[in-house]
């Protein structure tokens, strides 16, 4: 039974942020929904509330968004989005924003997504993966350091703004982001994947991301393509200004070359940005950007709020 979207009423006008979809050719994974569930979600929220990306941009910049206005946003150039979500949008006559990081369209594969795919397909559930990760961490050179860091870790206080994370989610993110840091985390994950004889990395990578043709096709259908950094750092705000500028310049140059027009909109990867990021985006002519949550609204047109599709799915009882 699908209930009404009454709980949404308190939120300001915002984007709905989508990541993963599951179905034909796309494995289940944490937070992934089917095409039918997307349709149910559009019905639950009210399809008429969704403005086209062009309308949304115009009204947002003019300060004329209505309290019920929503827009659709898809982050990370995922193939499951163009194969599963795009046909549903087409059936509803809806279009949205697609925020793309360029490295994966220029032939690289980024670990963030590969790791997610690995943990979604090679373990019974995410907790089984967390257990394997922690066991591998224990066996590594960083085991003692991790144990010490966890001794006074309070899960409920870490990333408290993301209320849908479980304690295990929080502990894993703490170990990854605050204890290990990118290089040591990646070495550990690479070791886990290497040790798994049943995992074919190349084969996995080929089904994770869209190609440039997919993006051109979306653009031709009225969707709007925007920036999402070049390589999708998990903590872009931790980079110095030159590296932040490099991330967005390369992303901007790639999309401008592909689309024949400079993008003017973006979303912040992992919600990580600071005043330097906003300055860099201004230099590139970006007029509108989205955060990854509904908190700390009121920051201006480069910090518009979004609701995570996983939270809506949970309110609907889908996840
Ligand atoms: Zn992203």
mmCIF file of C-alpha atoms and ligand atoms in Angstrom:
data_model
loop_
_atom_site.group_PDB
_atom_site.id
_atom_site.type_symbol
_atom_site.label_atom_id
_atom_site.label_comp_id
_atom_site.label_asym_id
_atom_site.label_seq_id
_atom_site.Cartn_x
_atom_site.Cartn_y
_atom_site.Cartn_z
ATOM 1 C CA UNK A 1 0.000 0.000 0.000
ATOM 2 C CA UNK A 2 1.495 3.308 -1.069
ATOM 3 C CA UNK A 3 0.881 6.107 1.404
ATOM 4 C CA UNK A 4 0.830 9.784 0.523
ATOM 5 C CA UNK A 5 3.919 11.934 0.628
ATOM 6 C CA UNK A 6 2.757 14.047 3.559
ATOM 7 C CA UNK A 7 6.106 13.837 5.302
ATOM 8 C CA UNK A 8 7.710 15.692 2.404
ATOM 9 C CA UNK A 9 5.633 18.770 3.083
ATOM 10 C CA UNK A 10 7.982 20.247 5.654
ATOM 11 C CA UNK A 11 10.925 20.197 3.243
ATOM 12 C CA UNK A 12 11.842 23.225 1.097
ATOM 13 C CA UNK A 13 11.763 22.845 -2.701
ATOM 14 C CA UNK A 14 14.560 20.409 -3.488
ATOM 15 C CA UNK A 15 16.079 17.940 -5.882
ATOM 16 C CA UNK A 16 15.549 14.213 -5.484
ATOM 17 C CA UNK A 17 18.945 12.536 -5.736
ATOM 18 C CA UNK A 18 19.188 9.123 -7.355
ATOM 19 C CA UNK A 19 22.118 6.756 -7.546
ATOM 20 C CA UNK A 20 21.656 3.009 -8.095
ATOM 21 C CA UNK A 21 18.993 0.985 -9.838
ATOM 22 C CA UNK A 22 18.688 -2.771 -10.064
ATOM 23 C CA UNK A 23 17.122 -5.042 -12.626
ATOM 24 C CA UNK A 24 18.092 -6.691 -15.909
ATOM 25 C CA UNK A 25 21.902 -6.750 -16.066
ATOM 26 C CA UNK A 26 22.328 -4.704 -12.891
ATOM 27 C CA UNK A 27 22.946 -6.416 -9.572
ATOM 28 C CA UNK A 28 21.167 -5.523 -6.377
ATOM 29 C CA UNK A 29 23.148 -3.397 -3.951
ATOM 30 C CA UNK A 30 22.646 -1.181 -0.939
ATOM 31 C CA UNK A 31 19.908 1.365 -1.698
ATOM 32 C CA UNK A 32 19.245 0.165 -5.251
ATOM 33 C CA UNK A 33 15.638 0.319 -6.481
ATOM 34 C CA UNK A 34 13.896 -1.191 -9.505
ATOM 35 C CA UNK A 35 12.314 0.705 -12.384
ATOM 36 C CA UNK A 36 8.877 -0.159 -10.962
ATOM 37 C CA UNK A 37 9.881 1.224 -7.574
ATOM 38 C CA UNK A 38 11.019 4.419 -9.277
ATOM 39 C CA UNK A 39 7.582 4.675 -10.915
ATOM 40 C CA UNK A 40 5.920 4.076 -7.523
ATOM 41 C CA UNK A 41 8.119 6.777 -6.018
ATOM 42 C CA UNK A 42 7.180 9.292 -8.729
ATOM 43 C CA UNK A 43 3.502 8.489 -8.108
ATOM 44 C CA UNK A 44 3.950 8.779 -4.342
ATOM 45 C CA UNK A 45 5.683 12.164 -4.577
ATOM 46 C CA UNK A 46 3.367 13.379 -7.334
ATOM 47 C CA UNK A 47 4.744 13.429 -10.895
ATOM 48 C CA UNK A 48 3.333 16.930 -11.472
ATOM 49 C CA UNK A 49 5.639 18.360 -8.828
ATOM 50 C CA UNK A 50 8.734 17.650 -10.925
ATOM 51 C CA UNK A 51 9.873 20.623 -12.974
ATOM 52 C CA UNK A 52 11.995 20.140 -16.067
ATOM 53 C CA UNK A 53 15.655 20.955 -15.379
ATOM 54 C CA UNK A 54 15.340 24.074 -17.541
ATOM 55 C CA UNK A 55 12.287 25.326 -15.602
ATOM 56 C CA UNK A 56 13.838 24.432 -12.277
ATOM 57 C CA UNK A 57 17.025 26.352 -13.092
ATOM 58 C CA UNK A 58 15.164 29.417 -14.275
ATOM 59 C CA UNK A 59 12.908 29.525 -11.212
ATOM 60 C CA UNK A 60 15.681 28.696 -8.745
ATOM 61 C CA UNK A 61 17.865 31.516 -10.039
ATOM 62 C CA UNK A 62 14.954 33.943 -10.002
ATOM 63 C CA UNK A 63 13.963 32.892 -6.453
ATOM 64 C CA UNK A 64 10.590 31.729 -7.742
ATOM 65 C CA UNK A 65 10.517 28.058 -6.765
ATOM 66 C CA UNK A 66 7.212 27.057 -5.198
ATOM 67 C CA UNK A 67 7.122 25.171 -1.870
ATOM 68 C CA UNK A 68 6.141 21.875 -3.542
ATOM 69 C CA UNK A 69 8.558 22.072 -6.463
ATOM 70 C CA UNK A 70 10.922 19.154 -7.026
ATOM 71 C CA UNK A 71 13.441 18.170 -9.663
ATOM 72 C CA UNK A 72 15.103 14.883 -10.604
ATOM 73 C CA UNK A 73 18.862 14.421 -10.318
ATOM 74 C CA UNK A 74 21.080 11.435 -11.176
ATOM 75 C CA UNK A 75 24.689 11.386 -9.973
ATOM 76 C CA UNK A 76 27.766 9.493 -11.165
ATOM 77 C CA UNK A 77 27.033 8.576 -14.838
ATOM 78 C CA UNK A 78 25.871 5.079 -13.907
ATOM 79 C CA UNK A 79 24.791 2.718 -16.681
ATOM 80 C CA UNK A 80 21.957 1.392 -14.500
ATOM 81 C CA UNK A 81 20.484 4.911 -14.538
ATOM 82 C CA UNK A 82 20.347 5.213 -18.320
ATOM 83 C CA UNK A 83 19.213 1.593 -18.786
ATOM 84 C CA UNK A 84 16.625 1.351 -15.972
ATOM 85 C CA UNK A 85 15.612 4.861 -14.851
ATOM 86 C CA UNK A 86 15.671 6.801 -18.140
ATOM 87 C CA UNK A 87 12.913 4.668 -19.781
ATOM 88 C CA UNK A 88 10.675 5.205 -16.726
ATOM 89 C CA UNK A 89 11.184 8.972 -16.916
ATOM 90 C CA UNK A 90 10.391 8.862 -20.605
ATOM 91 C CA UNK A 91 7.106 7.074 -19.889
ATOM 92 C CA UNK A 92 6.205 9.860 -17.435
ATOM 93 C CA UNK A 93 7.362 12.606 -19.794
ATOM 94 C CA UNK A 94 9.884 13.774 -17.197
ATOM 95 C CA UNK A 95 13.470 14.982 -17.577
ATOM 96 C CA UNK A 96 16.190 15.668 -15.045
ATOM 97 C CA UNK A 97 19.755 16.656 -14.236
ATOM 98 C CA UNK A 98 22.578 14.143 -14.754
ATOM 99 C CA UNK A 99 25.748 14.986 -12.856
ATOM 100 C CA UNK A 100 28.727 13.292 -14.380
ATOM 101 C CA UNK A 101 32.339 12.716 -13.364
ATOM 102 C CA UNK A 102 34.418 12.561 -16.509
ATOM 103 C CA UNK A 103 37.225 10.136 -15.689
ATOM 104 C CA UNK A 104 35.013 7.080 -16.223
ATOM 105 C CA UNK A 105 33.917 8.394 -19.637
ATOM 106 C CA UNK A 106 37.536 8.780 -20.656
ATOM 107 C CA UNK A 107 38.303 5.119 -20.118
ATOM 108 C CA UNK A 108 39.283 5.044 -16.469
ATOM 109 C CA UNK A 109 37.493 3.084 -13.829
ATOM 110 C CA UNK A 110 37.116 4.619 -10.409
ATOM 111 C CA UNK A 111 37.476 2.510 -7.355
ATOM 112 C CA UNK A 112 34.525 4.022 -5.486
ATOM 113 C CA UNK A 113 32.044 2.328 -7.805
ATOM 114 C CA UNK A 114 34.080 -0.845 -8.350
ATOM 115 C CA UNK A 115 34.267 -1.378 -4.609
ATOM 116 C CA UNK A 116 30.535 -0.946 -4.259
ATOM 117 C CA UNK A 117 29.955 -3.451 -7.025
ATOM 118 C CA UNK A 118 32.379 -5.878 -5.395
ATOM 119 C CA UNK A 119 30.684 -5.681 -2.022
ATOM 120 C CA UNK A 120 27.202 -5.913 -3.588
ATOM 121 C CA UNK A 121 27.917 -8.969 -5.715
ATOM 122 C CA UNK A 122 30.439 -10.987 -3.705
ATOM 123 C CA UNK A 123 28.831 -10.970 -0.246
ATOM 124 C CA UNK A 124 25.447 -12.109 1.035
ATOM 125 C CA UNK A 125 24.724 -8.663 2.464
ATOM 126 C CA UNK A 126 26.587 -5.534 3.400
ATOM 127 C CA UNK A 127 27.205 -6.692 6.972
ATOM 128 C CA UNK A 128 28.965 -9.784 5.627
ATOM 129 C CA UNK A 129 31.211 -7.461 3.629
ATOM 130 C CA UNK A 130 31.887 -5.262 6.677
ATOM 131 C CA UNK A 131 32.904 -8.395 8.603
ATOM 132 C CA UNK A 132 35.290 -9.485 5.819
ATOM 133 C CA UNK A 133 36.709 -5.965 5.586
ATOM 134 C CA UNK A 134 37.297 -5.762 9.312
ATOM 135 C CA UNK A 135 38.894 -9.222 9.364
ATOM 136 C CA UNK A 136 41.232 -8.193 6.517
ATOM 137 C CA UNK A 137 42.025 -4.954 8.352
ATOM 138 C CA UNK A 138 42.884 -6.941 11.494
ATOM 139 C CA UNK A 139 45.341 -9.043 9.467
ATOM 140 C CA UNK A 140 46.933 -5.942 7.912
ATOM 141 C CA UNK A 141 49.648 -3.684 9.316
ATOM 142 C CA UNK A 142 46.968 -1.264 10.498
ATOM 143 C CA UNK A 143 45.066 -3.652 12.760
ATOM 144 C CA UNK A 144 46.342 -2.228 16.047
ATOM 145 C CA UNK A 145 45.749 1.354 14.936
ATOM 146 C CA UNK A 146 42.169 0.528 13.920
ATOM 147 C CA UNK A 147 41.443 -1.217 17.233
ATOM 148 C CA UNK A 148 42.748 1.792 19.148
ATOM 149 C CA UNK A 149 40.652 4.216 17.084
ATOM 150 C CA UNK A 150 37.506 2.117 17.568
ATOM 151 C CA UNK A 151 37.946 1.904 21.339
ATOM 152 C CA UNK A 152 36.305 5.303 21.910
ATOM 153 C CA UNK A 153 34.256 5.472 18.689
ATOM 154 C CA UNK A 154 30.601 6.394 19.216
ATOM 155 C CA UNK A 155 28.709 5.249 16.137
ATOM 156 C CA UNK A 156 25.555 7.282 16.833
ATOM 157 C CA UNK A 157 27.548 10.523 16.842
ATOM 158 C CA UNK A 158 29.453 9.911 13.596
ATOM 159 C CA UNK A 159 27.771 11.261 10.388
ATOM 160 C CA UNK A 160 24.697 11.880 12.548
ATOM 161 C CA UNK A 161 23.109 14.006 9.779
ATOM 162 C CA UNK A 162 22.635 10.848 7.675
ATOM 163 C CA UNK A 163 19.987 9.213 9.816
ATOM 164 C CA UNK A 164 19.577 6.189 7.531
ATOM 165 C CA UNK A 165 23.092 4.851 8.192
ATOM 166 C CA UNK A 166 23.308 1.804 10.449
ATOM 167 C CA UNK A 167 25.948 1.636 13.189
ATOM 168 C CA UNK A 168 27.889 -0.776 10.957
ATOM 169 C CA UNK A 169 27.719 1.738 8.067
ATOM 170 C CA UNK A 170 29.085 4.430 10.364
ATOM 171 C CA UNK A 171 31.888 2.254 11.724
ATOM 172 C CA UNK A 172 32.968 1.271 8.217
ATOM 173 C CA UNK A 173 32.968 4.901 7.005
ATOM 174 C CA UNK A 174 34.893 5.961 10.088
ATOM 175 C CA UNK A 175 37.564 3.326 9.446
ATOM 176 C CA UNK A 176 37.715 4.180 5.730
ATOM 177 C CA UNK A 177 37.703 7.975 5.944
ATOM 178 C CA UNK A 178 39.156 8.865 9.331
ATOM 179 C CA UNK A 179 41.453 6.000 10.256
ATOM 180 C CA UNK A 180 42.845 4.565 7.005
ATOM 181 C CA UNK A 181 42.505 7.436 4.529
ATOM 182 C CA UNK A 182 42.259 6.853 0.751
ATOM 183 C CA UNK A 183 45.624 5.201 -0.015
ATOM 184 C CA UNK A 184 45.560 2.612 2.771
ATOM 185 C CA UNK A 185 41.842 1.932 2.318
ATOM 186 C CA UNK A 186 42.334 1.314 -1.403
ATOM 187 C CA UNK A 187 45.294 -0.991 -0.806
ATOM 188 C CA UNK A 188 43.179 -3.001 1.607
ATOM 189 C CA UNK A 189 40.194 -3.215 -0.762
ATOM 190 C CA UNK A 190 42.450 -4.117 -3.692
ATOM 191 C CA UNK A 191 43.874 -6.936 -1.586
ATOM 192 C CA UNK A 192 40.364 -8.184 -0.784
ATOM 193 C CA UNK A 193 39.408 -8.167 -4.492
ATOM 194 C CA UNK A 194 42.695 -9.823 -5.513
ATOM 195 C CA UNK A 195 42.147 -12.605 -3.017
ATOM 196 C CA UNK A 196 38.672 -13.306 -4.442
ATOM 197 C CA UNK A 197 39.187 -15.628 -7.433
ATOM 198 C CA UNK A 198 35.540 -15.323 -8.483
ATOM 199 C CA UNK A 199 35.675 -11.570 -9.082
ATOM 200 C CA UNK A 200 36.441 -10.295 -12.607
ATOM 201 C CA UNK A 201 37.302 -6.631 -12.343
ATOM 202 C CA UNK A 202 37.352 -5.835 -16.087
ATOM 203 C CA UNK A 203 34.012 -7.479 -16.674
ATOM 204 C CA UNK A 204 32.497 -5.567 -13.754
ATOM 205 C CA UNK A 205 33.851 -2.208 -14.942
ATOM 206 C CA UNK A 206 32.311 -2.621 -18.400
ATOM 207 C CA UNK A 207 28.754 -2.626 -16.964
ATOM 208 C CA UNK A 208 29.055 0.126 -14.383
ATOM 209 C CA UNK A 209 29.249 3.392 -16.321
ATOM 210 C CA UNK A 210 27.551 5.091 -19.244
ATOM 211 C CA UNK A 211 29.449 6.004 -22.385
ATOM 212 C CA UNK A 212 29.570 9.408 -24.048
ATOM 213 C CA UNK A 213 26.848 8.217 -26.457
ATOM 214 C CA UNK A 214 24.491 7.638 -23.532
ATOM 215 C CA UNK A 215 25.051 11.220 -22.384
ATOM 216 C CA UNK A 216 24.446 12.644 -25.853
ATOM 217 C CA UNK A 217 21.268 10.605 -26.078
ATOM 218 C CA UNK A 218 20.058 11.948 -22.711
ATOM 219 C CA UNK A 219 20.884 15.502 -23.783
ATOM 220 C CA UNK A 220 18.931 14.975 -27.018
ATOM 221 C CA UNK A 221 15.907 13.861 -24.949
ATOM 222 C CA UNK A 222 15.894 17.152 -23.049
ATOM 223 C CA UNK A 223 17.885 16.121 -19.970
ATOM 224 C CA UNK A 224 20.584 18.471 -18.654
ATOM 225 C CA UNK A 225 24.155 17.289 -18.043
ATOM 226 C CA UNK A 226 26.220 18.916 -15.293
ATOM 227 C CA UNK A 227 29.542 18.708 -13.453
ATOM 228 C CA UNK A 228 30.412 16.301 -10.647
ATOM 229 C CA UNK A 229 34.264 16.689 -10.594
ATOM 230 C CA UNK A 230 36.736 14.753 -12.743
ATOM 231 C CA UNK A 231 37.636 11.750 -10.603
ATOM 232 C CA UNK A 232 35.014 11.934 -7.830
ATOM 233 C CA UNK A 233 37.222 12.337 -4.733
ATOM 234 C CA UNK A 234 35.328 11.214 -1.624
ATOM 235 C CA UNK A 235 36.497 14.347 0.222
ATOM 236 C CA UNK A 236 37.023 17.111 -2.315
ATOM 237 C CA UNK A 237 37.054 19.768 0.418
ATOM 238 C CA UNK A 238 40.243 18.181 1.785
ATOM 239 C CA UNK A 239 42.093 19.028 -1.469
ATOM 240 C CA UNK A 240 43.948 22.317 -1.847
ATOM 241 C CA UNK A 241 42.489 24.954 -4.138
ATOM 242 C CA UNK A 242 44.683 24.067 -7.139
ATOM 243 C CA UNK A 243 43.594 20.431 -7.037
ATOM 244 C CA UNK A 244 39.951 21.365 -6.599
ATOM 245 C CA UNK A 245 40.263 23.676 -9.616
ATOM 246 C CA UNK A 246 41.911 20.894 -11.619
ATOM 247 C CA UNK A 247 39.069 18.485 -10.737
ATOM 248 C CA UNK A 248 36.377 20.865 -11.999
ATOM 249 C CA UNK A 249 38.331 22.311 -14.937
ATOM 250 C CA UNK A 250 38.968 18.883 -16.421
ATOM 251 C CA UNK A 251 35.350 17.858 -15.857
ATOM 252 C CA UNK A 252 34.188 21.138 -17.435
ATOM 253 C CA UNK A 253 36.551 20.811 -20.441
ATOM 254 C CA UNK A 254 35.475 17.226 -21.118
ATOM 255 C CA UNK A 255 31.735 17.945 -20.975
ATOM 256 C CA UNK A 256 32.065 21.175 -22.971
ATOM 257 C CA UNK A 257 33.937 19.273 -25.695
ATOM 258 C CA UNK A 258 31.393 16.449 -25.714
ATOM 259 C CA UNK A 259 28.201 18.517 -25.566
ATOM 260 C CA UNK A 260 29.356 21.488 -27.623
ATOM 261 C CA UNK A 261 28.169 23.847 -24.903
ATOM 262 C CA UNK A 262 29.566 24.674 -21.474
ATOM 263 C CA UNK A 263 27.693 23.108 -18.530
ATOM 264 C CA UNK A 264 26.283 25.611 -16.031
ATOM 265 C CA UNK A 265 25.042 23.302 -13.255
ATOM 266 C CA UNK A 266 26.640 20.769 -10.901
ATOM 267 C CA UNK A 267 26.288 18.629 -7.799
ATOM 268 C CA UNK A 268 28.881 18.201 -5.048
ATOM 269 C CA UNK A 269 30.369 14.669 -4.933
ATOM 270 C CA UNK A 270 29.796 13.157 -1.465
ATOM 271 C CA UNK A 271 28.544 16.602 -0.402
ATOM 272 C CA UNK A 272 32.191 17.618 0.091
ATOM 273 C CA UNK A 273 32.946 21.258 -0.721
ATOM 274 C CA UNK A 274 34.083 24.491 0.896
ATOM 275 C CA UNK A 275 34.341 28.196 0.073
ATOM 276 C CA UNK A 276 37.244 27.496 -2.323
ATOM 277 C CA UNK A 277 35.103 25.016 -4.246
ATOM 278 C CA UNK A 278 32.349 27.594 -4.667
ATOM 279 C CA UNK A 279 34.912 30.131 -5.907
ATOM 280 C CA UNK A 280 36.309 27.651 -8.454
ATOM 281 C CA UNK A 281 32.782 26.851 -9.664
ATOM 282 C CA UNK A 282 32.044 30.556 -10.044
ATOM 283 C CA UNK A 283 35.177 30.967 -12.176
ATOM 284 C CA UNK A 284 33.871 28.234 -14.486
ATOM 285 C CA UNK A 285 30.511 29.936 -14.954
ATOM 286 C CA UNK A 286 28.546 27.439 -12.874
ATOM 287 C CA UNK A 287 25.338 29.131 -11.706
ATOM 288 C CA UNK A 288 23.624 26.353 -9.763
ATOM 289 C CA UNK A 289 24.766 23.436 -7.620
ATOM 290 C CA UNK A 290 23.226 20.789 -5.392
ATOM 291 C CA UNK A 291 24.155 19.400 -1.993
ATOM 292 C CA UNK A 292 23.421 15.766 -1.037
ATOM 293 C CA UNK A 293 20.985 16.398 1.787
ATOM 294 C CA UNK A 294 18.301 18.719 3.116
ATOM 295 C CA UNK A 295 20.430 20.138 5.922
ATOM 296 C CA UNK A 296 21.997 23.615 6.150
ATOM 297 C CA UNK A 297 19.793 25.016 3.407
ATOM 298 C CA UNK A 298 19.896 28.670 2.519
ATOM 299 C CA UNK A 299 23.475 28.735 1.289
ATOM 300 C CA UNK A 300 22.670 30.170 -2.118
ATOM 301 C CA UNK A 301 22.271 28.795 -5.644
ATOM 302 C CA UNK A 302 25.439 26.654 -5.511
ATOM 303 C CA UNK A 303 24.155 24.850 -2.399
ATOM 304 C CA UNK A 304 20.596 23.789 -3.176
ATOM 305 C CA UNK A 305 19.168 20.960 -1.055
ATOM 306 C CA UNK A 306 18.452 17.431 -2.232
ATOM 307 C CA UNK A 307 16.716 14.439 -0.692
ATOM 308 C CA UNK A 308 18.320 11.012 -1.083
ATOM 309 C CA UNK A 309 16.130 8.518 -2.929
ATOM 310 C CA UNK A 310 17.003 5.941 -0.265
ATOM 311 C CA UNK A 311 15.328 8.032 2.426
ATOM 312 C CA UNK A 312 12.174 8.365 0.358
ATOM 313 C CA UNK A 313 12.203 4.642 -0.389
ATOM 314 C CA UNK A 314 12.423 3.958 3.350
ATOM 315 C CA UNK A 315 9.524 6.317 4.073
ATOM 316 C CA UNK A 316 7.516 4.399 1.485
ATOM 317 C CA UNK A 317 8.539 1.084 3.026
ATOM 318 C CA UNK A 318 10.350 -0.049 -0.147
ATOM 319 C CA UNK A 319 13.751 -0.623 1.456
HETATM 320 ZN ZN1 LIG B 1 28.654 11.144 -6.784
#
